[in-house]
Amino acid sequence: MMADKTFILRIKRQAAPQERVVWEEFEIRYRPHLNIITCLRDIAEKPITRAGDGTTPISYDANCLEEICGACAMLINGYPRQACSALVDNLEKPIRLEPLTKFPLIRDLQVDRSIMFENLKRMKCWVPIDGTYAIGPGPRMSPEQQQIGYPMARCITCGNCLEICPKVNDHTQFVGAAIINQVRLFNMHPTGNMHARERLEAMMGPGGIQDCDNAMNCVKVCPKSIPLTESNNEINRQVLKHAVWDWLNFSEGPTERDEEWKRLGIQK
Amino acid sequence: MKEPKIIVVGGGLAGLMATIRVAESGVPVQLFSIVPVKRSHSVCAQGGINAAKNLKGEGDSTWIHFDDTIYGGDFIANQPIVKSMCEAAPAIIDLLDRMGVMFNRTPEGLLDFRRFGGTLYHRTAFAGATTGQQLLYALDEQVRRFESEDKVQKFEGWTFLSAVLDENRICRGICAMDLKTMEVRTFPADAVIFCTGGIGAIFRQTTNSVVCTGTAQSALFQQGAYYANGEFIQVHPTAIPGEDKCRLMSESLRGEGGRVWVPRNAGDTRPARSIPEKERFYFLEEWYPKYGNLVPRDVATRAIYKVVFEEKLSLAGMNAVYLDLTHLPREMLDRKLEGVLEIYQKFVGPDPREEPMKVFPAMHYTMGGLWIDNERQATNIPGIFTAGECEYQYHGANRLGANSLVSCIYGGMVAGPAAVKYARNLEKGCDATPESVFYAEASRQREANDSLLNQQGFENPITIWKELGAWMTEHVTVVRVNANLQKTLAKLDELDDRFSRVNLADRTQWSNQTLQFTRELGNMLILARVITLGALARNETRGAHFKPEFPERDDKNWLKTTKASYNGGKIKLEYEPVDISLLPPRSRKY
Amino acid sequence: MPGTASKPDSSYFWDKLHSLSGIIPIGAFLAEHFWSNSYVLVSPERYNSTAAGLEQIPWRIPVEFLFIWLPIVFHGCYGLDIWWRGKANVLGHPWMSNWMYVLQRWTGIVLFAYIIWHVWIERFATHGRSTFAGVAHDFANPYYTAFYVIGVLAASFHLGNGLFNFCCKWGIAVTPRAQRAAGFFGAFVGVIFSVAGLLIVAGFVYNWHPFSGYL
């Protein structure tokens, strides 16, 4: 029988956060169109290192396997990306797998990215609706507006943009491009905009927009090609406008609508 | 009375909608999900969501939507509840629109609609080609809002193990496992809503996500819940074959004008685009002139099987057909379908705008699921409600494209308030349940874990799973032959036996994914048997259930719902009549 | 670690002030500084008279303090803090914008040292009186010259790229097209300053005065 073509996978492993780091090498049988997830499943079926030692299957997060759930982000040859869409054919061998470094490690290639969901909560990233009752259609929106909003709404919260950002680290509390992009999305929605002030205030807090220093790496690793730098700069603009307004008024900056109400003699 | 306690298991569309409805009524919710809810399988839904809003002047109505759904499902769905769903659909779209879903728009700023399979109307609202993702995110955001108000408490990274049933077999809570610490714990609840999605993993290479194992449904089935119509499994006609999964190529590609064809000459090795028009066989358009490429999925899938396996007109070197978009304007493709085209490009390579895609059918959806009553989404176990793909109610023998999202959301909208009402009317809540009931269930589950962890043997769970998937895909999907189904049952016996000798390569107590998967596999094996037994018994052809030995629909003997029950390791099938009070069955010819 | 911001704090204000101070007054001063020094390219006499003119402005010390020293000290010290809070990864990911980010930090550090040295030898060691002969004497030392060249290039880069950053951070350049335009603008400013600065250095080193005659 002809020997199968194989390649080497080097995986950074850690049985638990407090355990020591071990690198393990695995020899994987090559097949066309193979992705990293399939390699990890091969290992789960036969958890033996290249040296012939028995080991445990690799822990990793994965779900949809078509790059839309965001679960399987990891460092593949040092580059943050989704393991499902990382095809072995296109990768330099030996392939190196590491967990994302900007999030608390759980085990092996698994990390805890709940901080991103927590930040979405604090930034009030939702449209404030009155209820789920049948109370008519939503606001109208031009096709142009939809074409701007939809790409932003495709963020899968994978964390790649945080991983690659030099300003996301232990010395800062930077929330990262993914969250800033969501703030922009909800500020542009006709109803979501009613909470824009609170989001902008939050964006001026610790870890807010000011921590972005324009390395512009985020936009390069986004698997969904979201215009993240555009979102950052747009939020910079919105926050600045909000901040200057506040400052000029030495107080809670009234919105234009509040001003109009005042002129009309309506008490809030 | 005291505030009731409600648990929702599963954070996909149905689970999130149920959560929102319960939280909105002022009752706090505990929401359990294996993955962070934003990563649920609902994100994979691509094409859109159906609602007869009739915004294109075609005279569409909720009644026609209802008729299409019942007809598409080959008359085996109970009709009143399907009618209610179709009537609720337009308001559901409005609600999602208000939540900020970035639906595609017309120049007037209204929602755009496209065509989908099994209907002649533009009835499908869509957000690019990632509609499920957009809907899930909208609901996720609303749940997050309730979470920030402390009305929802999330348990992400927990897996459901079993329901806690008291001595009267009433559900008093759940037993779940933290997938990080492997802690097994019970959570008391007056009512539990299960929205645990599909069962694709039983067939392994499917369009489903990793978590779609049906483990929760199977666990409940083993605890006494009926499982209905398990034999109706939808195989989607167009997906990219793959070793780890088959990637869905949405029906919307055909809805927007994509055409399916094969070369007329077997073994034609020319590049697709150089094959002249007259040497292309547009078999769906030829065989089904009225619906063309938009026949329902079961019909399209069988047509592809016929072309590939009977007429031997496959593409050179692989079992596949062309799905051709190259005649469509690029700008439209980018605006309406980019999400799907991107998947094809990333996983296969060529640009589908330039080159026809190579696709083949793949297992996609289960019409069957936990049995529920007709109006409350309640299972036969008191206190257990269910919504979404994990229940059986809306799609009969074949689901129409873009009906799943609406059934998920509608089911969640019904199940939430129904659970609250049930819980409020309980004489004795879970607080009155003796501590020992919870303790016993937790111990039972811990013992199950321990026995797996300590089991000795040489069987690997992944190997068993691969064989299970291969057998189920070969014999229990598109073409069902009784002899093969018998063989599959024998194979399942063998796999059960080998499962009892599974050796866990990981015996640790920290994020042990092997233990989690092995528990799921055990449950998959049981559901696989339910599906196979149901298919074996049903000697007719109806919707997605196709038996060449019995090629006709047999309303006299089989216009009835399969109800499987489990008792002491034995699966029993019984049948109940279908409610056809609104629409008399007629023969199904597209 | 990513944080969980919710309320504004002073960091936004200081950050914006840092960004602004780099342009006004520091950038403006740099432009003025290069302009004044360019008189060396006319003749040593014009240089000396320009220097004398600047040395004899009213309120010299308060003006210098308020518009030069204080902004530079603030910009430099806050800049050090920003440098400390960044974790560069340009070696693994050598994209141009990533290089720009890293270079902005490192030119900042270089300039921090350079400006201290430069101010010391040209402002305090000379008791605030600059003459062509004095500066030319400094340039006789090749190490001094080398440091000057580095300083001039670092300052030009830092200003040019800083202008681009300013356009982004103040929401002036939002769309990719506007970002590109801002990038070209920054590059243009950086190149002009580099060329001008190097010519000024050449003027001192080689006693070179190309603008001495009427053209």
Short mmCIF file of N, CA and C in Angstrom, two decimals, chain B residues 410-481:
data_model
loop_
_atom_site.label_atom_id
_atom_site.label_comp_id
_atom_site.label_asym_id
_atom_site.label_seq_id
_atom_site.Cartn_x
_atom_site.Cartn_y
_atom_site.Cartn_z
N TYR B 410 -42.49 31.62 16.17
CA TYR B 410 -43.89 31.48 16.60
C TYR B 410 -43.98 30.50 17.78
N GLY B 411 -43.28 29.38 17.66
CA GLY B 411 -43.29 28.40 18.76
C GLY B 411 -42.83 29.03 20.06
N GLY B 412 -41.77 29.81 19.99
CA GLY B 412 -41.26 30.48 21.20
C GLY B 412 -42.27 31.47 21.75
N MET B 413 -42.96 32.15 20.86
CA MET B 413 -43.95 33.14 21.30
C MET B 413 -45.12 32.49 22.00
N VAL B 414 -45.42 31.26 21.58
CA VAL B 414 -46.54 30.55 22.22
C VAL B 414 -46.06 29.87 23.50
N ALA B 415 -44.90 29.24 23.43
CA ALA B 415 -44.42 28.43 24.56
C ALA B 415 -44.16 29.31 25.78
N GLY B 416 -43.61 30.48 25.58
CA GLY B 416 -43.28 31.35 26.72
C GLY B 416 -44.49 31.63 27.60
N PRO B 417 -45.51 32.30 27.04
CA PRO B 417 -46.69 32.58 27.86
C PRO B 417 -47.39 31.32 28.36
N ALA B 418 -47.38 30.24 27.54
CA ALA B 418 -48.03 29.00 27.98
C ALA B 418 -47.35 28.46 29.22
N ALA B 419 -46.02 28.53 29.25
CA ALA B 419 -45.28 28.03 30.41
C ALA B 419 -45.57 28.90 31.63
N VAL B 420 -45.64 30.21 31.42
CA VAL B 420 -45.92 31.11 32.54
C VAL B 420 -47.30 30.81 33.10
N LYS B 421 -48.27 30.62 32.21
CA LYS B 421 -49.64 30.37 32.65
C LYS B 421 -49.69 29.05 33.43
N TYR B 422 -49.03 28.06 32.90
CA TYR B 422 -49.00 26.77 33.59
C TYR B 422 -48.38 26.92 34.97
N ALA B 423 -47.25 27.61 35.01
CA ALA B 423 -46.53 27.74 36.28
C ALA B 423 -47.35 28.52 37.31
N ARG B 424 -48.03 29.54 36.84
CA ARG B 424 -48.83 30.36 37.77
C ARG B 424 -50.01 29.57 38.32
N ASN B 425 -50.50 28.62 37.53
CA ASN B 425 -51.67 27.87 37.97
C ASN B 425 -51.32 26.62 38.77
N LEU B 426 -50.04 26.39 38.94
CA LEU B 426 -49.65 25.19 39.70
C LEU B 426 -50.08 25.34 41.14
N GLU B 427 -50.63 24.26 41.68
CA GLU B 427 -50.98 24.31 43.10
C GLU B 427 -49.74 24.29 43.95
N LYS B 428 -48.86 23.37 43.61
CA LYS B 428 -47.60 23.28 44.34
C LYS B 428 -46.46 23.50 43.36
N GLY B 429 -45.62 24.46 43.67
CA GLY B 429 -44.50 24.75 42.78
C GLY B 429 -43.30 23.87 43.10
N CYS B 430 -42.21 24.15 42.43
CA CYS B 430 -41.00 23.36 42.64
C CYS B 430 -40.44 23.56 44.04
N ASP B 431 -40.81 24.68 44.69
CA ASP B 431 -40.33 24.91 46.06
C ASP B 431 -40.87 23.86 47.02
N ALA B 432 -42.05 23.32 46.66
CA ALA B 432 -42.65 22.32 47.54
C ALA B 432 -42.12 20.92 47.27
N THR B 433 -41.30 20.80 46.23
CA THR B 433 -40.77 19.47 45.89
C THR B 433 -39.67 19.09 46.88
N PRO B 434 -39.72 17.89 47.38
CA PRO B 434 -38.69 17.49 48.38
C PRO B 434 -37.28 17.57 47.78
N GLU B 435 -36.37 18.02 48.59
CA GLU B 435 -34.96 18.13 48.20
C GLU B 435 -34.43 16.80 47.65
N SER B 436 -34.97 15.71 48.18
CA SER B 436 -34.45 14.39 47.79
C SER B 436 -34.65 14.11 46.31
N VAL B 437 -35.72 14.67 45.73
CA VAL B 437 -35.98 14.45 44.30
C VAL B 437 -34.82 15.01 43.48
N PHE B 438 -34.40 16.22 43.86
CA PHE B 438 -33.30 16.86 43.13
C PHE B 438 -31.99 16.12 43.38
N TYR B 439 -31.82 15.76 44.62
CA TYR B 439 -30.58 15.09 44.99
C TYR B 439 -30.44 13.77 44.23
N ALA B 440 -31.57 13.05 44.15
CA ALA B 440 -31.53 11.74 43.47
C ALA B 440 -31.16 11.91 41.99
N GLU B 441 -31.75 12.94 41.35
CA GLU B 441 -31.46 13.12 39.92
C GLU B 441 -29.99 13.50 39.71
N ALA B 442 -29.50 14.40 40.56
CA ALA B 442 -28.09 14.80 40.42
C ALA B 442 -27.18 13.60 40.63
N SER B 443 -27.51 12.77 41.60
CA SER B 443 -26.65 11.59 41.85
C SER B 443 -26.69 10.65 40.65
N ARG B 444 -27.89 10.47 40.10
CA ARG B 444 -28.03 9.58 38.95
C ARG B 444 -27.13 10.07 37.80
N GLN B 445 -27.12 11.36 37.58
CA GLN B 445 -26.31 11.90 36.48
C GLN B 445 -24.82 11.84 36.79
N ARG B 446 -24.47 12.09 38.04
CA ARG B 446 -23.04 11.99 38.41
C ARG B 446 -22.56 10.56 38.24
N GLU B 447 -23.43 9.63 38.61
CA GLU B 447 -23.06 8.22 38.44
C GLU B 447 -22.88 7.88 36.96
N ALA B 448 -23.76 8.42 36.13
CA ALA B 448 -23.64 8.17 34.69
C ALA B 448 -22.28 8.68 34.20
N ASN B 449 -21.89 9.86 34.65
CA ASN B 449 -20.58 10.40 34.28
C ASN B 449 -19.47 9.49 34.77
N ASP B 450 -19.56 9.12 36.06
CA ASP B 450 -18.49 8.31 36.64
C ASP B 450 -18.36 6.98 35.92
N SER B 451 -19.51 6.40 35.58
CA SER B 451 -19.41 5.08 34.97
C SER B 451 -18.78 5.20 33.58
N LEU B 452 -19.07 6.28 32.86
CA LEU B 452 -18.41 6.48 31.56
C LEU B 452 -16.92 6.71 31.75
N LEU B 453 -16.59 7.53 32.75
CA LEU B 453 -15.18 7.87 32.96
C LEU B 453 -14.36 6.65 33.38
N ASN B 454 -15.01 5.72 34.07
CA ASN B 454 -14.27 4.56 34.57
C ASN B 454 -14.39 3.34 33.67
N GLN B 455 -15.20 3.48 32.61
CA GLN B 455 -15.45 2.34 31.73
C GLN B 455 -14.15 1.90 31.05
N GLN B 456 -13.97 0.59 30.93
CA GLN B 456 -12.77 0.07 30.27
C GLN B 456 -13.17 -0.52 28.92
N GLY B 457 -12.29 -0.42 27.96
CA GLY B 457 -12.59 -0.97 26.64
C GLY B 457 -11.71 -0.34 25.60
N PHE B 458 -11.99 -0.68 24.34
CA PHE B 458 -11.12 -0.18 23.28
C PHE B 458 -11.88 0.57 22.22
N GLU B 459 -13.14 0.88 22.49
CA GLU B 459 -13.93 1.57 21.47
C GLU B 459 -13.76 3.08 21.60
N ASN B 460 -13.69 3.73 20.44
CA ASN B 460 -13.55 5.19 20.44
C ASN B 460 -14.89 5.83 20.04
N PRO B 461 -15.34 6.82 20.79
CA PRO B 461 -16.66 7.41 20.49
C PRO B 461 -16.74 8.02 19.09
N ILE B 462 -15.64 8.62 18.62
CA ILE B 462 -15.68 9.24 17.29
C ILE B 462 -15.86 8.18 16.21
N THR B 463 -15.21 7.04 16.39
CA THR B 463 -15.33 5.96 15.40
C THR B 463 -16.77 5.46 15.34
N ILE B 464 -17.37 5.27 16.51
CA ILE B 464 -18.76 4.81 16.54
C ILE B 464 -19.66 5.84 15.87
N TRP B 465 -19.37 7.10 16.16
CA TRP B 465 -20.19 8.18 15.58
C TRP B 465 -20.07 8.19 14.06
N LYS B 466 -18.85 8.00 13.55
CA LYS B 466 -18.66 8.00 12.09
C LYS B 466 -19.48 6.89 11.45
N GLU B 467 -19.47 5.72 12.07
CA GLU B 467 -20.22 4.59 11.50
C GLU B 467 -21.71 4.85 11.58
N LEU B 468 -22.15 5.40 12.71
CA LEU B 468 -23.56 5.74 12.87
C LEU B 468 -23.99 6.69 11.75
N GLY B 469 -23.20 7.74 11.57
CA GLY B 469 -23.54 8.75 10.57
C GLY B 469 -23.59 8.15 9.18
N ALA B 470 -22.62 7.32 8.85
CA ALA B 470 -22.56 6.74 7.52
C ALA B 470 -23.78 5.86 7.25
N TRP B 471 -24.12 5.03 8.22
CA TRP B 471 -25.28 4.14 8.04
C TRP B 471 -26.58 4.90 7.95
N MET B 472 -26.74 5.87 8.84
CA MET B 472 -28.00 6.62 8.83
C MET B 472 -28.13 7.41 7.54
N THR B 473 -27.02 7.98 7.09
CA THR B 473 -27.09 8.78 5.85
C THR B 473 -27.39 7.88 4.66
N GLU B 474 -26.79 6.71 4.64
CA GLU B 474 -27.00 5.86 3.48
C GLU B 474 -28.40 5.27 3.44
N HIS B 475 -28.90 4.87 4.59
CA HIS B 475 -30.15 4.09 4.55
C HIS B 475 -31.39 4.81 5.07
N VAL B 476 -31.21 5.90 5.80
CA VAL B 476 -32.39 6.50 6.44
C VAL B 476 -32.56 7.97 6.02
N THR B 477 -32.10 8.30 4.81
CA THR B 477 -32.35 9.67 4.36
C THR B 477 -33.28 9.70 3.15
N VAL B 478 -32.72 9.74 1.95
CA VAL B 478 -33.55 10.02 0.77
C VAL B 478 -34.36 8.79 0.33
N VAL B 479 -33.68 7.67 0.20
CA VAL B 479 -34.33 6.45 -0.28
C VAL B 479 -34.35 5.44 0.86
N ARG B 480 -35.52 4.94 1.20
CA ARG B 480 -35.64 4.02 2.32
C ARG B 480 -36.18 2.67 1.85
N VAL B 481 -35.39 1.66 2.06
CA VAL B 481 -35.76 0.31 1.66
C VAL B 481 -35.86 -0.51 2.94
#
